[in-house]
PDB file of N, CA and C in Angstrom:
ATOM      1  N   PHE A   3       0.835  -1.206   0.000  1.00 48.00           N
ATOM      2  CA  PHE A   3       0.000   0.000   0.000  1.00 48.00           C
ATOM      3  C   PHE A   3       0.863   1.246   0.000  1.00 48.00           C
ATOM      4  N   HIS A   4       1.875   1.261   0.855  1.00 55.00           N
ATOM      5  CA  HIS A   4       2.741   2.431   0.945  1.00 55.00           C
ATOM      6  C   HIS A   4       3.503   2.654  -0.349  1.00 55.00           C
ATOM      7  N   ASN A   5       3.938   1.580  -1.014  1.00 59.00           N
ATOM      8  CA  ASN A   5       4.693   1.747  -2.245  1.00 59.00           C
ATOM      9  C   ASN A   5       3.855   2.344  -3.368  1.00 59.00           C
ATOM     10  N   LEU A   6       2.569   2.090  -3.371  1.00 58.00           N
ATOM     11  CA  LEU A   6       1.693   2.714  -4.363  1.00 58.00           C
ATOM     12  C   LEU A   6       1.707   4.226  -4.215  1.00 58.00           C
ATOM     13  N   ALA A   7       1.827   4.701  -2.985  1.00 61.00           N
ATOM     14  CA  ALA A   7       1.820   6.133  -2.729  1.00 61.00           C
ATOM     15  C   ALA A   7       3.026   6.812  -3.365  1.00 61.00           C
ATOM     16  N   ARG A   8       4.121   6.103  -3.510  1.00 66.00           N
ATOM     17  CA  ARG A   8       5.322   6.680  -4.113  1.00 66.00           C
ATOM     18  C   ARG A   8       5.147   6.909  -5.607  1.00 66.00           C
ATOM     19  N   ARG A   9       4.389   6.046  -6.243  1.00 63.00           N
ATOM     20  CA  ARG A   9       4.359   6.044  -7.698  1.00 63.00           C
ATOM     21  C   ARG A   9       3.252   6.882  -8.311  1.00 63.00           C
ATOM     22  N   LYS A  10       2.067   6.808  -7.783  1.00 69.00           N
ATOM     23  CA  LYS A  10       0.950   7.416  -8.503  1.00 69.00           C
ATOM     24  C   LYS A  10       0.538   8.763  -7.914  1.00 69.00           C
ATOM     25  N   LYS A  11      -0.119   9.531  -8.757  1.00 79.00           N
ATOM     26  CA  LYS A  11      -0.666  10.806  -8.316  1.00 79.00           C
ATOM     27  C   LYS A  11      -1.849  10.494  -7.406  1.00 79.00           C
ATOM     28  N   MET A  12      -1.875  11.145  -6.268  1.00 85.00           N
ATOM     29  CA  MET A  12      -2.915  10.851  -5.285  1.00 85.00           C
ATOM     30  C   MET A  12      -3.712  12.104  -4.971  1.00 85.00           C
ATOM     31  N   ASP A  13      -4.994  11.913  -4.671  1.00 92.00           N
ATOM     32  CA  ASP A  13      -5.794  13.045  -4.229  1.00 92.00           C
ATOM     33  C   ASP A  13      -5.721  13.150  -2.707  1.00 92.00           C
ATOM     34  N   ARG A  14      -6.342  14.170  -2.169  1.00 95.00           N
ATOM     35  CA  ARG A  14      -6.261  14.458  -0.743  1.00 95.00           C
ATOM     36  C   ARG A  14      -6.742  13.278   0.113  1.00 95.00           C
ATOM     37  N   GLU A  15      -7.840  12.669  -0.270  1.00 95.00           N
ATOM     38  CA  GLU A  15      -8.402  11.556   0.511  1.00 95.00           C
ATOM     39  C   GLU A  15      -7.460  10.358   0.525  1.00 95.00           C
ATOM     40  N   GLN A  16      -6.825  10.084  -0.591  1.00 93.00           N
ATOM     41  CA  GLN A  16      -5.882   8.965  -0.656  1.00 93.00           C
ATOM     42  C   GLN A  16      -4.662   9.214   0.225  1.00 93.00           C
ATOM     43  N   VAL A  17      -4.139  10.442   0.195  1.00 95.00           N
ATOM     44  CA  VAL A  17      -3.001  10.800   1.054  1.00 95.00           C
ATOM     45  C   VAL A  17      -3.427  10.680   2.515  1.00 95.00           C
ATOM     46  N   PHE A  18      -4.624  11.163   2.829  1.00 96.00           N
ATOM     47  CA  PHE A  18      -5.150  11.086   4.199  1.00 96.00           C
ATOM     48  C   PHE A  18      -5.193   9.632   4.675  1.00 96.00           C
ATOM     49  N   GLU A  19      -5.669   8.737   3.833  1.00 95.00           N
ATOM     50  CA  GLU A  19      -5.774   7.329   4.210  1.00 95.00           C
ATOM     51  C   GLU A  19      -4.401   6.724   4.516  1.00 95.00           C
ATOM     52  N   VAL A  20      -3.405   7.043   3.701  1.00 95.00           N
ATOM     53  CA  VAL A  20      -2.061   6.519   3.947  1.00 95.00           C
ATOM     54  C   VAL A  20      -1.505   7.089   5.247  1.00 95.00           C
ATOM     55  N   ILE A  21      -1.659   8.392   5.455  1.00 96.00           N
ATOM     56  CA  ILE A  21      -1.140   9.016   6.685  1.00 96.00           C
ATOM     57  C   ILE A  21      -1.881   8.474   7.905  1.00 96.00           C
ATOM     58  N   LYS A  22      -3.190   8.276   7.806  1.00 96.00           N
ATOM     59  CA  LYS A  22      -3.936   7.678   8.926  1.00 96.00           C
ATOM     60  C   LYS A  22      -3.394   6.305   9.266  1.00 96.00           C
ATOM     61  N   LYS A  23      -3.086   5.513   8.249  1.00 95.00           N
ATOM     62  CA  LYS A  23      -2.551   4.167   8.472  1.00 95.00           C
ATOM     63  C   LYS A  23      -1.193   4.253   9.175  1.00 95.00           C
ATOM     64  N   ILE A  24      -0.348   5.161   8.736  1.00 96.00           N
ATOM     65  CA  ILE A  24       0.964   5.343   9.359  1.00 96.00           C
ATOM     66  C   ILE A  24       0.808   5.765  10.814  1.00 96.00           C
ATOM     67  N   VAL A  25      -0.028   6.768  11.063  1.00 97.00           N
ATOM     68  CA  VAL A  25      -0.222   7.266  12.436  1.00 97.00           C
ATOM     69  C   VAL A  25      -0.793   6.160  13.319  1.00 97.00           C
ATOM     70  N   SER A  26      -1.731   5.393  12.795  1.00 96.00           N
ATOM     71  CA  SER A  26      -2.310   4.300  13.576  1.00 96.00           C
ATOM     72  C   SER A  26      -1.265   3.261  13.952  1.00 96.00           C
ATOM     73  N   GLU A  27      -0.402   2.924  12.992  1.00 94.00           N
ATOM     74  CA  GLU A  27       0.644   1.929  13.247  1.00 94.00           C
ATOM     75  C   GLU A  27       1.680   2.440  14.242  1.00 94.00           C
ATOM     76  N   LYS A  28       2.073   3.700  14.103  1.00 95.00           N
ATOM     77  CA  LYS A  28       3.172   4.243  14.902  1.00 95.00           C
ATOM     78  C   LYS A  28       2.740   4.716  16.285  1.00 95.00           C
ATOM     79  N   LEU A  29       1.532   5.272  16.388  1.00 94.00           N
ATOM     80  CA  LEU A  29       1.132   5.931  17.637  1.00 94.00           C
ATOM     81  C   LEU A  29       0.013   5.227  18.391  1.00 94.00           C
ATOM     82  N   ASN A  30      -0.656   4.271  17.758  1.00 87.00           N
ATOM     83  CA  ASN A  30      -1.756   3.563  18.405  1.00 87.00           C
ATOM     84  C   ASN A  30      -2.700   4.551  19.116  1.00 87.00           C
ATOM     85  N   PRO A  31      -3.299   5.461  18.345  1.00 89.00           N
ATOM     86  CA  PRO A  31      -4.079   6.550  18.946  1.00 89.00           C
ATOM     87  C   PRO A  31      -5.355   6.067  19.637  1.00 89.00           C
ATOM     88  N   LYS A  32      -5.746   6.816  20.651  1.00 89.00           N
ATOM     89  CA  LYS A  32      -6.982   6.544  21.394  1.00 89.00           C
ATOM     90  C   LYS A  32      -8.131   7.420  20.895  1.00 89.00           C
ATOM     91  N   VAL A  33      -7.846   8.291  19.937  1.00 91.00           N
ATOM     92  CA  VAL A  33      -8.856   9.195  19.377  1.00 91.00           C
ATOM     93  C   VAL A  33      -9.022   8.890  17.892  1.00 91.00           C
ATOM     94  N   SER A  34     -10.153   9.306  17.330  1.00 94.00           N
ATOM     95  CA  SER A  34     -10.336   9.124  15.890  1.00 94.00           C
ATOM     96  C   SER A  34      -9.442  10.125  15.162  1.00 94.00           C
ATOM     97  N   LEU A  35      -8.939   9.709  14.033  1.00 97.00           N
ATOM     98  CA  LEU A  35      -8.002  10.542  13.290  1.00 97.00           C
ATOM     99  C   LEU A  35      -8.745  11.360  12.250  1.00 97.00           C
ATOM    100  N   GLU A  36      -8.593  12.665  12.367  1.00 97.00           N
ATOM    101  CA  GLU A  36      -9.196  13.607  11.434  1.00 97.00           C
ATOM    102  C   GLU A  36      -8.110  14.561  10.975  1.00 97.00           C
ATOM    103  N   GLU A  37      -8.404  15.365   9.965  1.00 98.00           N
ATOM    104  CA  GLU A  37      -7.403  16.315   9.483  1.00 98.00           C
ATOM    105  C   GLU A  37      -6.989  17.304  10.569  1.00 98.00           C
ATOM    106  N   LYS A  38      -7.909  17.650  11.450  1.00 98.00           N
ATOM    107  CA  LYS A  38      -7.600  18.643  12.493  1.00 98.00           C
ATOM    108  C   LYS A  38      -6.894  18.025  13.710  1.00 98.00           C
ATOM    109  N   THR A  39      -6.714  16.710  13.727  1.00 97.00           N
ATOM    110  CA  THR A  39      -6.046  16.040  14.851  1.00 97.00           C
ATOM    111  C   THR A  39      -4.607  16.539  14.965  1.00 97.00           C
ATOM    112  N   GLU A  40      -4.250  17.017  16.157  1.00 97.00           N
ATOM    113  CA  GLU A  40      -2.904  17.528  16.392  1.00 97.00           C
ATOM    114  C   GLU A  40      -2.014  16.416  16.939  1.00 97.00           C
ATOM    115  N   PHE A  41      -0.807  16.332  16.385  1.00 96.00           N
ATOM    116  CA  PHE A  41       0.124  15.281  16.802  1.00 96.00           C
ATOM    117  C   PHE A  41       0.474  15.397  18.284  1.00 96.00           C
ATOM    118  N   LEU A  42       0.806  16.592  18.743  1.00 94.00           N
ATOM    119  CA  LEU A  42       1.254  16.757  20.130  1.00 94.00           C
ATOM    120  C   LEU A  42       0.099  16.731  21.112  1.00 94.00           C
ATOM    121  N   ARG A  43      -0.910  17.571  20.886  1.00 95.00           N
ATOM    122  CA  ARG A  43      -1.998  17.700  21.849  1.00 95.00           C
ATOM    123  C   ARG A  43      -2.940  16.498  21.846  1.00 95.00           C
ATOM    124  N   ASP A  44      -3.441  16.137  20.677  1.00 96.00           N
ATOM    125  CA  ASP A  44      -4.467  15.092  20.608  1.00 96.00           C
ATOM    126  C   ASP A  44      -3.886  13.680  20.679  1.00 96.00           C
ATOM    127  N   LEU A  45      -2.718  13.490  20.099  1.00 96.00           N
ATOM    128  CA  LEU A  45      -2.125  12.151  20.046  1.00 96.00           C
ATOM    129  C   LEU A  45      -1.027  11.961  21.085  1.00 96.00           C
ATOM    130  N   GLN A  46      -0.702  13.036  21.806  1.00 94.00           N
ATOM    131  CA  GLN A  46       0.346  13.003  22.831  1.00 94.00           C
ATOM    132  C   GLN A  46       1.643  12.389  22.298  1.00 94.00           C
ATOM    133  N   ALA A  47       1.974  12.754  21.064  1.00 94.00           N
ATOM    134  CA  ALA A  47       3.206  12.264  20.454  1.00 94.00           C
ATOM    135  C   ALA A  47       4.390  13.064  20.989  1.00 94.00           C
ATOM    136  N   ASP A  48       5.471  12.368  21.311  1.00 93.00           N
ATOM    137  CA  ASP A  48       6.691  13.077  21.695  1.00 93.00           C
ATOM    138  C   ASP A  48       7.575  13.214  20.452  1.00 93.00           C
ATOM    139  N   SER A  49       8.753  13.788  20.617  1.00 90.00           N
ATOM    140  CA  SER A  49       9.605  14.055  19.457  1.00 90.00           C
ATOM    141  C   SER A  49      10.036  12.772  18.748  1.00 90.00           C
ATOM    142  N   LEU A  50      10.265  11.708  19.495  1.00 94.00           N
ATOM    143  CA  LEU A  50      10.632  10.435  18.857  1.00 94.00           C
ATOM    144  C   LEU A  50       9.458   9.844  18.083  1.00 94.00           C
ATOM    145  N   ASP A  51       8.245   9.974  18.632  1.00 95.00           N
ATOM    146  CA  ASP A  51       7.049   9.518  17.909  1.00 95.00           C
ATOM    147  C   ASP A  51       6.914  10.266  16.586  1.00 95.00           C
ATOM    148  N   LEU A  52       7.076  11.594  16.661  1.00 94.00           N
ATOM    149  CA  LEU A  52       6.942  12.414  15.458  1.00 94.00           C
ATOM    150  C   LEU A  52       7.999  12.040  14.425  1.00 94.00           C
ATOM    151  N   LEU A  53       9.213  11.817  14.872  1.00 94.00           N
ATOM    152  CA  LEU A  53      10.278  11.434  13.960  1.00 94.00           C
ATOM    153  C   LEU A  53       9.938  10.117  13.264  1.00 94.00           C
ATOM    154  N   SER A  54       9.392   9.181  14.000  1.00 95.00           N
ATOM    155  CA  SER A  54       8.991   7.893  13.435  1.00 95.00           C
ATOM    156  C   SER A  54       7.902   8.079  12.375  1.00 95.00           C
ATOM    157  N   VAL A  55       6.915   8.917  12.676  1.00 96.00           N
ATOM    158  CA  VAL A  55       5.838   9.195  11.716  1.00 96.00           C
ATOM    159  C   VAL A  55       6.409   9.874  10.473  1.00 96.00           C
ATOM    160  N   VAL A  56       7.256  10.882  10.674  1.00 96.00           N
ATOM    161  CA  VAL A  56       7.837  11.619   9.552  1.00 96.00           C
ATOM    162  C   VAL A  56       8.658  10.692   8.656  1.00 96.00           C
ATOM    163  N   MET A  57       9.472   9.838   9.256  1.00 96.00           N
ATOM    164  CA  MET A  57      10.278   8.911   8.459  1.00 96.00           C
ATOM    165  C   MET A  57       9.387   7.970   7.642  1.00 96.00           C
ATOM    166  N   SER A  58       8.299   7.524   8.230  1.00 95.00           N
ATOM    167  CA  SER A  58       7.374   6.640   7.500  1.00 95.00           C
ATOM    168  C   SER A  58       6.660   7.385   6.381  1.00 95.00           C
ATOM    169  N   VAL A  59       6.294   8.643   6.625  1.00 95.00           N
ATOM    170  CA  VAL A  59       5.656   9.454   5.583  1.00 95.00           C
ATOM    171  C   VAL A  59       6.646   9.686   4.435  1.00 95.00           C
ATOM    172  N   GLU A  60       7.890  10.001   4.778  1.00 95.00           N
ATOM    173  CA  GLU A  60       8.914  10.191   3.746  1.00 95.00           C
ATOM    174  C   GLU A  60       9.047   8.935   2.895  1.00 95.00           C
ATOM    175  N   ASP A  61       9.113   7.798   3.551  1.00 93.00           N
ATOM    176  CA  ASP A  61       9.274   6.529   2.852  1.00 93.00           C
ATOM    177  C   ASP A  61       8.050   6.197   1.996  1.00 93.00           C
ATOM    178  N   ALA A  62       6.881   6.395   2.556  1.00 93.00           N
ATOM    179  CA  ALA A  62       5.641   6.051   1.852  1.00 93.00           C
ATOM    180  C   ALA A  62       5.441   6.879   0.589  1.00 93.00           C
ATOM    181  N   PHE A  63       5.769   8.168   0.673  1.00 93.00           N
ATOM    182  CA  PHE A  63       5.467   9.070  -0.439  1.00 93.00           C
ATOM    183  C   PHE A  63       6.690   9.446  -1.269  1.00 93.00           C
ATOM    184  N   GLY A  64       7.868   9.013  -0.845  1.00 91.00           N
ATOM    185  CA  GLY A  64       9.068   9.359  -1.593  1.00 91.00           C
ATOM    186  C   GLY A  64       9.389  10.836  -1.538  1.00 91.00           C
ATOM    187  N   VAL A  65       9.091  11.472  -0.410  1.00 93.00           N
ATOM    188  CA  VAL A  65       9.401  12.890  -0.229  1.00 93.00           C
ATOM    189  C   VAL A  65      10.400  13.037   0.914  1.00 93.00           C
ATOM    190  N   LYS A  66      11.101  14.152   0.925  1.00 95.00           N
ATOM    191  CA  LYS A  66      12.023  14.461   2.015  1.00 95.00           C
ATOM    192  C   LYS A  66      11.419  15.605   2.818  1.00 95.00           C
ATOM    193  N   ILE A  67      11.366  15.435   4.135  1.00 96.00           N
ATOM    194  CA  ILE A  67      10.854  16.489   5.022  1.00 96.00           C
ATOM    195  C   ILE A  67      12.022  16.958   5.881  1.00 96.00           C
ATOM    196  N   PRO A  68      12.629  18.104   5.530  1.00 96.00           N
ATOM    197  CA  PRO A  68      13.766  18.592   6.312  1.00 96.00           C
ATOM    198  C   PRO A  68      13.354  18.984   7.728  1.00 96.00           C
ATOM    199  N   ASP A  69      14.311  18.881   8.643  1.00 92.00           N
ATOM    200  CA  ASP A  69      14.041  19.197  10.049  1.00 92.00           C
ATOM    201  C   ASP A  69      13.416  20.579  10.225  1.00 92.00           C
ATOM    202  N   GLU A  70      13.851  21.543   9.427  1.00 95.00           N
ATOM    203  CA  GLU A  70      13.332  22.907   9.601  1.00 95.00           C
ATOM    204  C   GLU A  70      11.855  23.026   9.220  1.00 95.00           C
ATOM    205  N   ASP A  71      11.323  22.025   8.493  1.00 96.00           N
ATOM    206  CA  ASP A  71       9.901  22.045   8.128  1.00 96.00           C
ATOM    207  C   ASP A  71       9.011  21.359   9.167  1.00 96.00           C
ATOM    208  N   LEU A  72       9.606  20.641  10.100  1.00 93.00           N
ATOM    209  CA  LEU A  72       8.807  19.887  11.076  1.00 93.00           C
ATOM    210  C   LEU A  72       7.831  20.754  11.874  1.00 93.00           C
ATOM    211  N   PRO A  73       8.204  21.975  12.300  1.00 93.00           N
ATOM    212  CA  PRO A  73       7.232  22.781  13.062  1.00 93.00           C
ATOM    213  C   PRO A  73       5.948  23.104  12.287  1.00 93.00           C
ATOM    214  N   GLN A  74       6.004  23.030  10.964  1.00 94.00           N
ATOM    215  CA  GLN A  74       4.806  23.289  10.145  1.00 94.00           C
ATOM    216  C   GLN A  74       3.783  22.168  10.255  1.00 94.00           C
ATOM    217  N   LEU A  75       4.234  20.994  10.684  1.00 96.00           N
ATOM    218  CA  LEU A  75       3.379  19.805  10.676  1.00 96.00           C
ATOM    219  C   LEU A  75       2.743  19.591  12.040  1.00 96.00           C
ATOM    220  N   ARG A  76       1.784  20.436  12.379  1.00 96.00           N
ATOM    221  CA  ARG A  76       1.121  20.341  13.684  1.00 96.00           C
ATOM    222  C   ARG A  76      -0.043  19.359  13.677  1.00 96.00           C
ATOM    223  N   THR A  77      -0.728  19.279  12.531  1.00 97.00           N
ATOM    224  CA  THR A  77      -1.914  18.428  12.440  1.00 97.00           C
ATOM    225  C   THR A  77      -1.754  17.424  11.297  1.00 97.00           C
ATOM    226  N   ILE A  78      -2.646  16.452  11.265  1.00 98.00           N
ATOM    227  CA  ILE A  78      -2.656  15.507  10.154  1.00 98.00           C
ATOM    228  C   ILE A  78      -2.925  16.254   8.848  1.00 98.00           C
ATOM    229  N   GLY A  79      -3.803  17.237   8.890  1.00 98.00           N
ATOM    230  CA  GLY A  79      -4.083  18.055   7.701  1.00 98.00           C
ATOM    231  C   GLY A  79      -2.842  18.777   7.201  1.00 98.00           C
ATOM    232  N   ASP A  80      -2.021  19.283   8.133  1.00 98.00           N
ATOM    233  CA  ASP A  80      -0.761  19.928   7.736  1.00 98.00           C
ATOM    234  C   ASP A  80       0.126  18.942   6.992  1.00 98.00           C
ATOM    235  N   ALA A  81       0.187  17.709   7.485  1.00 97.00           N
ATOM    236  CA  ALA A  81       1.008  16.682   6.842  1.00 97.00           C
ATOM    237  C   ALA A  81       0.476  16.360   5.446  1.00 97.00           C
ATOM    238  N   ILE A  82      -0.836  16.293   5.300  1.00 97.00           N
ATOM    239  CA  ILE A  82      -1.443  16.039   3.988  1.00 97.00           C
ATOM    240  C   ILE A  82      -1.083  17.165   3.028  1.00 97.00           C
ATOM    241  N   ASP A  83      -1.260  18.414   3.478  1.00 97.00           N
ATOM    242  CA  ASP A  83      -0.923  19.568   2.639  1.00 97.00           C
ATOM    243  C   ASP A  83       0.533  19.524   2.206  1.00 97.00           C
ATOM    244  N   TYR A  84       1.407  19.188   3.129  1.00 97.00           N
ATOM    245  CA  TYR A  84       2.835  19.148   2.851  1.00 97.00           C
ATOM    246  C   TYR A  84       3.140  18.101   1.789  1.00 97.00           C
ATOM    247  N   VAL A  85       2.594  16.911   1.945  1.00 96.00           N
ATOM    248  CA  VAL A  85       2.835  15.836   0.968  1.00 96.00           C
ATOM    249  C   VAL A  85       2.285  16.231  -0.402  1.00 96.00           C
ATOM    250  N   LEU A  86       1.070  16.763  -0.441  1.00 95.00           N
ATOM    251  CA  LEU A  86       0.489  17.146  -1.725  1.00 95.00           C
ATOM    252  C   LEU A  86       1.331  18.219  -2.416  1.00 95.00           C
ATOM    253  N   LYS A  87       1.850  19.153  -1.649  1.00 95.00           N
ATOM    254  CA  LYS A  87       2.691  20.219  -2.221  1.00 95.00           C
ATOM    255  C   LYS A  87       3.997  19.626  -2.766  1.00 95.00           C
ATOM    256  N   LYS A  88       4.599  18.723  -2.020  1.00 92.00           N
ATOM    257  CA  LYS A  88       5.883  18.121  -2.433  1.00 92.00           C
ATOM    258  C   LYS A  88       5.711  17.217  -3.656  1.00 92.00           C
ATOM    259  N   LYS A  89       4.555  16.583  -3.782  1.00 86.00           N
ATOM    260  CA  LYS A  89       4.336  15.651  -4.887  1.00 86.00           C
ATOM    261  C   LYS A  89       3.743  16.331  -6.112  1.00 86.00           C
ATOM    262  N   ALA A  90       3.428  17.604  -5.999  1.00 81.00           N
ATOM    263  CA  ALA A  90       2.785  18.327  -7.122  1.00 81.00           C
ATOM    264  C   ALA A  90       3.742  18.493  -8.297  1.00 81.00           C
TER     265      ALA A  90
END
């Protein structure tokens, strides 16, 4: 599933589904995942959790997320926007 994300053009919903799967695997969230879900507040992710999610997103979509861009990724929606922009 993740390898498909690297190759084909994806719409917002498809990117959301892949990111939800990654977050579910890495963070085992107790809340439902929505675009407005915040990594730190809602998912109580620490810096190592976030790094794990970011590395999986990079791998899944074939994008590079530099450290200086990490503060932009507060919510799942932010991550979707970032991936869509990088893959455009």
